[in-house]
Coordinates of C-alpha atoms and ligand atoms in Angstrom, one line a residue:
X1 CA -30.1 3.4 0.2
X2 CA -26.8 4.7 1.7
X3 CA -25.3 8.1 1.0
X4 CA -21.9 6.5 0.7
X5 CA -20.2 3.1 0.3
X6 CA -16.6 2.9 1.5
X7 CA -14.6 -0.1 0.2
X8 CA -11.6 -0.8 2.5
X9 CA -10.8 -0.7 6.2
X10 CA -7.2 0.5 6.1
X11 CA -6.2 4.0 7.2
X12 CA -7.8 5.6 4.2
X13 CA -11.2 3.9 4.6
X14 CA -11.3 4.3 8.4
X15 CA -10.4 8.0 8.3
X16 CA -13.2 8.5 5.8
X17 CA -15.5 6.4 8.0
X18 CA -14.8 8.5 11.1
X19 CA -15.4 11.8 9.1
X20 CA -18.6 10.3 7.5
X21 CA -20.0 9.5 11.0
X22 CA -19.3 13.0 12.3
X23 CA -20.9 14.5 9.2
X24 CA -23.8 12.1 9.6
X25 CA -23.6 10.7 6.1
X26 CA -25.4 7.4 6.0
X27 CA -22.5 5.1 5.1
X28 CA -21.6 1.4 4.8
X29 CA -17.9 0.5 5.2
X30 CA -17.2 -2.8 3.6
X31 CA -13.8 -4.5 4.2
X32 CA -12.2 -7.8 4.7
X33 CA -10.8 -6.5 8.0
X34 CA -10.1 -3.2 9.8
X35 CA -6.4 -2.2 9.9
X36 CA -4.9 -2.6 6.4
X37 CA -1.5 -3.6 5.1
X38 CA 0.6 -2.6 8.1
X39 CA -1.3 -4.8 10.5
X40 CA 1.5 -7.3 10.0
X41 CA 4.2 -4.7 11.0
X42 CA 5.6 -5.1 14.5
X43 CA 6.8 -1.6 14.9
X44 CA 5.2 1.4 13.1
X45 CA 7.3 4.4 14.2
X46 CA 5.9 7.1 12.0
X47 CA 2.1 7.1 12.8
X48 CA 1.8 10.7 13.9
X49 CA 1.0 11.0 17.6
X50 CA 2.6 7.6 18.6
X51 CA 6.3 7.1 18.7
X52 CA 5.8 3.4 18.2
X53 CA 2.8 1.2 17.7
X54 CA 2.4 -2.4 16.6
X55 CA 0.2 -2.8 13.5
X56 CA -2.3 -5.0 15.4
X57 CA -2.6 -2.2 18.0
X58 CA -3.1 0.4 15.4
X59 CA -5.9 -1.7 13.9
X60 CA -7.5 -1.9 17.3
X61 CA -7.4 1.9 17.7
X62 CA -9.0 2.2 14.3
X63 CA -11.8 -0.1 15.3
X64 CA -12.3 1.6 18.6
X65 CA -12.5 5.0 17.0
X66 CA -15.0 3.8 14.4
X67 CA -17.1 2.1 17.1
X68 CA -17.1 5.3 19.2
X69 CA -18.5 7.5 16.5
X70 CA -20.4 5.3 14.1
X71 CA -23.7 5.3 16.1
X72 CA -26.5 4.3 13.7
X73 CA -25.0 6.3 10.8
X74 CA -22.0 4.2 9.7
X75 CA -22.7 0.5 9.2
X76 CA -19.7 -1.9 9.2
X77 CA -19.8 -4.9 6.8
X78 CA -16.6 -6.7 7.7
X79 CA -15.3 -10.1 6.5
X80 CA -16.6 -9.2 3.1
X81 CA -14.7 -9.3 -0.2
X82 CA -16.0 -6.9 -2.8
X83 CA -16.2 -8.4 -6.3
X84 CA -17.9 -5.7 -8.3
X85 CA -18.7 -2.0 -8.2
X86 CA -21.2 -0.7 -10.9
X87 CA -23.0 2.5 -11.7
X88 CA -26.8 2.0 -12.1
X89 CA -29.0 3.8 -14.6
X90 CA -30.3 6.2 -11.9
X91 CA -26.7 7.3 -11.0
X92 CA -26.5 5.2 -7.8
X93 CA -23.8 2.6 -7.2
X94 CA -24.1 -1.1 -6.4
X95 CA -21.4 -3.1 -4.7
X96 CA -21.5 -6.9 -4.6
X97 CA -19.5 -9.1 -2.3
X98 CA -18.3 -12.7 -2.6
X99 CA -20.9 -13.9 0.0
X100 CA -23.7 -12.5 -2.3
X101 CA -24.5 -9.4 -0.4
X102 CA -25.4 -6.2 -2.2
X103 CA -25.2 -2.6 -1.1
X104 CA -26.4 0.5 -2.9
X105 CA -25.3 4.1 -2.3
X106 CA -25.4 7.5 -3.9
X107 CA -21.6 7.7 -4.0
X108 CA -18.6 5.3 -3.6
X109 CA -15.1 5.7 -2.1
X110 CA -12.6 3.1 -3.1
X111 CA -9.8 2.6 -0.5
X112 CA -9.0 -1.0 -1.1
X113 CA -5.2 -0.5 -0.9
X114 CA -2.6 -2.7 -2.4
X115 CA -0.4 -5.7 -1.7
X116 CA 3.3 -5.9 -2.2
X117 CA 4.7 -8.1 -4.9
X118 CA 6.6 -10.7 -3.0
X119 CA 10.1 -12.0 -3.5
X120 CA 9.3 -15.5 -4.9
X121 CA 12.4 -17.5 -4.0
X122 CA 13.2 -20.1 -1.4
X123 CA 13.7 -18.6 2.0
X124 CA 11.9 -15.3 1.3
X125 CA 8.7 -16.3 3.1
X126 CA 10.5 -18.0 6.0
X127 CA 12.6 -14.9 6.7
X128 CA 9.9 -12.3 6.3
X129 CA 10.2 -9.9 9.2
X130 CA 13.5 -11.7 10.1
X131 CA 15.5 -9.7 7.6
X132 CA 13.3 -9.8 4.5
X133 CA 11.1 -6.6 4.5
X134 CA 8.8 -4.8 2.2
X135 CA 8.9 -1.3 3.8
X136 CA 12.2 0.7 4.0
X137 CA 10.6 3.7 5.8
X138 CA 9.2 1.3 8.5
X139 CA 12.1 -1.1 9.0
X140 CA 15.1 0.7 7.5
X141 CA 16.5 2.1 10.9
X142 CA 16.6 -1.4 12.3
X143 CA 19.5 -2.1 9.9
X144 CA 21.7 0.7 11.1
X145 CA 25.4 -0.1 10.5
X146 CA 24.6 -3.3 8.6
X147 CA 25.1 -4.5 5.0
X148 CA 21.8 -4.8 3.2
X149 CA 20.4 -5.6 -0.2
X150 CA 17.6 -4.0 -2.2
X151 CA 15.9 -6.1 -4.9
X152 CA 14.4 -4.0 -7.7
X153 CA 15.8 -1.4 -10.1
X154 CA 12.8 0.9 -10.4
X155 CA 12.4 4.2 -8.7
X156 CA 11.1 2.5 -5.6
X157 CA 14.3 0.4 -5.4
X158 CA 16.6 3.4 -5.9
X159 CA 14.7 5.6 -3.5
X160 CA 14.8 2.8 -0.9
X161 CA 18.5 2.5 -1.5
X162 CA 19.0 6.3 -1.0
X163 CA 17.0 6.1 2.3
X164 CA 19.0 3.1 3.5
X165 CA 22.4 4.8 2.7
X166 CA 21.7 7.2 5.5
X167 CA 22.2 4.5 8.1
X168 CA 23.3 1.2 6.5
X169 CA 26.9 0.2 6.3
X170 CA 26.5 -0.7 2.6
X171 CA 23.6 -1.1 0.2
X172 CA 23.7 -3.6 -2.7
X173 CA 21.0 -3.2 -5.3
X174 CA 20.2 -6.2 -7.5
X175 CA 18.3 -5.6 -10.7
X176 CA 17.3 -8.3 -13.1
X177 CA 17.7 -6.3 -16.3
X178 CA 20.7 -4.5 -17.8
X179 CA 18.8 -1.1 -18.0
X180 CA 17.2 0.5 -15.0
X181 CA 13.5 1.6 -15.0
X182 CA 14.4 4.3 -12.4
X183 CA 14.9 8.0 -13.4
X184 CA 18.6 8.5 -14.5
X185 CA 19.0 11.3 -11.9
X186 CA 18.0 9.0 -9.0
X187 CA 20.3 6.3 -10.4
X188 CA 23.2 8.7 -10.6
X189 CA 22.6 10.0 -7.1
X190 CA 22.6 6.6 -5.6
X191 CA 25.5 5.3 -7.7
X192 CA 27.7 8.2 -6.6
X193 CA 27.5 7.2 -3.0
X194 CA 30.7 5.3 -1.8
X195 CA 28.6 2.7 0.1
X196 CA 26.4 1.8 -2.8
X197 CA 27.0 -1.2 -5.0
X198 CA 24.9 -2.2 -8.0
X199 CA 24.5 -5.6 -9.6
X200 CA 22.7 -5.7 -12.9
X201 CA 21.4 -8.6 -15.0
X202 CA 21.1 -10.8 -12.0
X203 CA 18.3 -12.8 -10.5
X204 CA 17.9 -13.5 -6.8
X205 CA 17.5 -17.3 -6.3
X206 CA 17.6 -17.9 -2.5
X207 CA 17.5 -16.2 0.9
X208 CA 19.9 -17.9 3.3
X209 CA 20.3 -17.7 7.1
X210 CA 19.8 -19.5 10.4
X211 CA 17.3 -17.5 12.5
X212 CA 17.8 -14.3 10.6
X213 CA 18.9 -13.5 7.1
X214 CA 22.6 -13.8 6.5
X215 CA 22.8 -14.0 2.7
X216 CA 21.2 -13.6 -0.7
X217 CA 22.2 -16.0 -3.4
X218 CA 21.8 -14.8 -7.0
X219 CA 22.6 -15.9 -10.5
X220 CA 24.5 -13.8 -12.9
X221 CA 22.5 -14.0 -16.0
X222 CA 25.4 -13.5 -18.4
X223 CA 27.8 -16.1 -17.0
X224 CA 25.2 -18.4 -15.2
X225 CA 27.4 -18.3 -12.1
X226 CA 25.8 -18.4 -8.7
X227 CA 27.1 -15.8 -6.2
X228 CA 26.2 -15.1 -2.6
X229 CA 26.0 -11.7 -0.9
X230 CA 26.7 -11.6 2.9
X231 CA 23.9 -9.2 4.1
X232 CA 21.6 -8.9 7.1
X233 CA 18.6 -7.3 5.5
X234 CA 16.8 -7.6 2.1
X235 CA 14.4 -4.8 1.1
X236 CA 12.1 -6.0 -1.7
X237 CA 10.9 -3.3 -4.1
X238 CA 9.5 -5.6 -6.8
X239 CA 6.3 -3.5 -7.2
X240 CA 2.9 -3.5 -5.8
X241 CA -0.4 -5.0 -6.9
X242 CA -3.4 -2.7 -6.3
X243 CA -6.6 -4.3 -5.2
X244 CA -8.7 -2.7 -7.9
X245 CA -10.1 -5.7 -9.9
X246 CA -13.7 -5.0 -8.8
X247 CA -13.5 -1.4 -10.1
X248 CA -11.6 -1.9 -13.4
X249 CA -14.8 -1.9 -15.5
X250 CA -16.0 1.3 -14.0
X251 CA -13.1 3.8 -13.4
X252 CA -9.9 4.7 -15.3
X253 CA -6.9 2.8 -14.1
X254 CA -3.3 3.6 -15.0
X255 CA -0.9 1.0 -16.5
X256 CA -0.2 -0.3 -13.0
X257 CA -3.9 -0.9 -12.4
X258 CA -4.1 2.0 -9.9
X259 CA -7.1 4.2 -9.8
X260 CA -6.4 7.6 -11.5
X261 CA -7.4 10.5 -9.3
X262 CA -7.5 14.2 -9.2
X263 CA -5.1 14.8 -6.3
X264 CA -6.8 18.0 -5.2
X265 CA -10.0 16.2 -4.2
X266 CA -9.5 12.4 -4.8
X267 CA -12.2 12.3 -7.6
X268 CA -12.0 9.6 -10.2
X269 CA -13.1 10.1 -13.8
X270 CA -16.6 8.8 -12.9
X271 CA -19.0 11.3 -11.3
X272 CA -19.8 10.0 -7.8
X273 CA -16.7 7.8 -7.3
X274 CA -13.7 8.8 -5.3
X275 CA -10.5 6.8 -4.4
X276 CA -7.9 7.3 -1.7
X277 CA -4.7 5.6 -0.4
X278 CA -2.5 2.9 -1.9
X279 CA -5.1 1.9 -4.5
X280 CA -4.6 5.2 -6.3
X281 CA -1.9 6.7 -8.5
X282 CA -0.9 9.1 -5.6
X283 CA 2.9 9.2 -5.7
X284 CA 3.7 8.4 -2.1
X285 CA 2.1 5.6 -0.1
X286 CA 2.1 5.7 3.7
X287 CA -0.4 5.3 6.5
X288 CA -0.6 9.0 7.3
X289 CA -1.0 9.9 3.6
X290 CA -3.7 7.3 3.1
X291 CA -5.6 8.7 6.2
X292 CA -5.2 12.3 4.9
X293 CA -6.4 11.4 1.4
X294 CA -9.4 9.5 2.9
X295 CA -10.3 12.7 4.8
X296 CA -9.8 14.8 1.7
X297 CA -12.1 12.5 -0.3
X298 CA -14.8 12.6 2.5
X299 CA -14.8 16.4 2.6
X300 CA -15.4 16.5 -1.1
X301 CA -18.0 13.7 -1.0
X302 CA -19.9 15.6 1.7
X303 CA -20.1 18.8 -0.4
X304 CA -21.1 16.8 -3.4
X305 CA -23.9 14.9 -1.6
X306 CA -25.2 18.1 0.0
X307 CA -25.5 19.8 -3.4
X308 CA -27.1 16.9 -5.2
Ligands
FAD1 C1 4.6 -4.7 5.9 C2 4.3 -3.3 5.8 C3 4.6 -2.4 6.7 C4 4.3 -1.0 6.6 N1 4.7 -0.2 7.5 C5 4.4 1.1 7.4 C6 4.8 2.1 8.4 O1 5.5 1.7 9.3 N2 4.4 3.4 8.2 C7 3.6 3.8 7.2 O2 3.3 5.0 7.1 N3 3.3 2.9 6.2 C8 3.6 1.6 6.3 N4 3.3 0.8 5.3 C9 2.5 1.3 4.2 C10 1.0 1.4 4.7 O3 0.6 0.2 5.3 C11 0.1 1.8 3.5 O4 0.5 2.9 2.9 C12 -1.3 2.0 4.0 O5 -1.8 0.8 4.7 C13 -2.3 2.3 2.9 O6 -3.6 2.4 3.4 P1 -4.9 2.1 2.6 O7 -6.0 2.4 3.5 O8 -4.8 2.9 1.3 O9 -4.9 0.6 2.1 P2 -4.6 -0.7 2.9 O10 -4.0 -0.5 4.2 O11 -4.0 -1.6 1.9 O12 -6.1 -1.3 3.3 C14 -6.9 -1.8 2.3 C15 -8.2 -2.3 2.9 O13 -9.1 -2.7 1.9 C16 -9.5 -4.0 2.2 N5 -9.7 -4.6 0.9 C17 -8.9 -4.8 -0.2 N6 -9.5 -5.4 -1.2 C18 -10.8 -5.6 -0.8 C19 -11.9 -6.1 -1.4 N7 -11.9 -6.6 -2.7 N8 -13.1 -6.2 -0.7 C20 -13.1 -5.7 0.5 N9 -12.1 -5.2 1.2 C21 -10.9 -5.1 0.5 C22 -8.4 -4.6 3.0 O14 -9.0 -5.7 3.7 C23 -8.1 -3.4 3.9 O15 -9.0 -3.3 4.9 C24 3.6 -0.6 5.4 C25 3.2 -1.5 4.5 C26 3.5 -2.8 4.6 C27 3.1 -3.8 3.6

């Protein structure tokens, strides 16, 4: 029996794992891999303490840190995909994995993150990291002085556009509907910028280019006409898909399937279950935030375990 099971090996899970080791909570950290989403990023330039680090190197640092502190307190179960998290009659929690393993603990911390909804058109996969990107705060500055497009008319799309307007030559936002999902104030702010262009009721159909992106073809839904934007970067903000299927029978999720939490302590609606990072309904999603929320959860879990 463990004190704690942590599901996920991104910044949230690893930060919690390091704190669990130092507080000597008997913990098992289960994850497909250590590193998380930004492992694919070539340049992370906002991980505090490092001016620049590749995602793969950040993942190695995470692993090194865990290995240095885990001793016989934190067990790593890697290469495992969690399929269910249930509360038992005695108040403990059991996690099952795809390979048939089972882990039982007094408490559970869900840090399983999320995946970006991909742009599903020809060329999008080929040009990923060659002009097609899913993270404006990470890659935006690389497109200084260039013409770029944002796909998506929700808050994320408009906030991305606002960020990009600080350094891009122009930003064209493409939205598939006539009405925006984003807050009117955000839409107004972006629309007022002289370098902002908005195309509504249009669907991207192809990313074009040679070695790097040079254009985005889209279809005007009203006229059926195909147009092409000449741009060097495409920022996709088509939403995220939280990795929360295994917990949906247990904890409250919001309409986007993110775990609802109390942001003061990361508690879910179920006593004994916490969540942190991109799998939660926390408003902002970044590596530093995920790590901080993992720590916040762990502090609260420690107090909770000690007063059981
Ligand atoms: C391409 C890209 C680049 C980014 N660049 C930056 C950047 O430069 N700076 C920045 O601050 N943020 C960046 N982000 C955002 C940042 O990566 C996330 O905010 C952060 O990774 C969230 O951390 P997390 O621990 O909550 O979840 P994640 O990093 O998503 O980690 C989730 C973990 O859970 C595991 N997992 C998921 N489901 C299961 C399951 N069922 N069973 C077992 N394990 C599971 C995964 O294997 C992984 O270990 C980027 C995101 C992307 C996609």
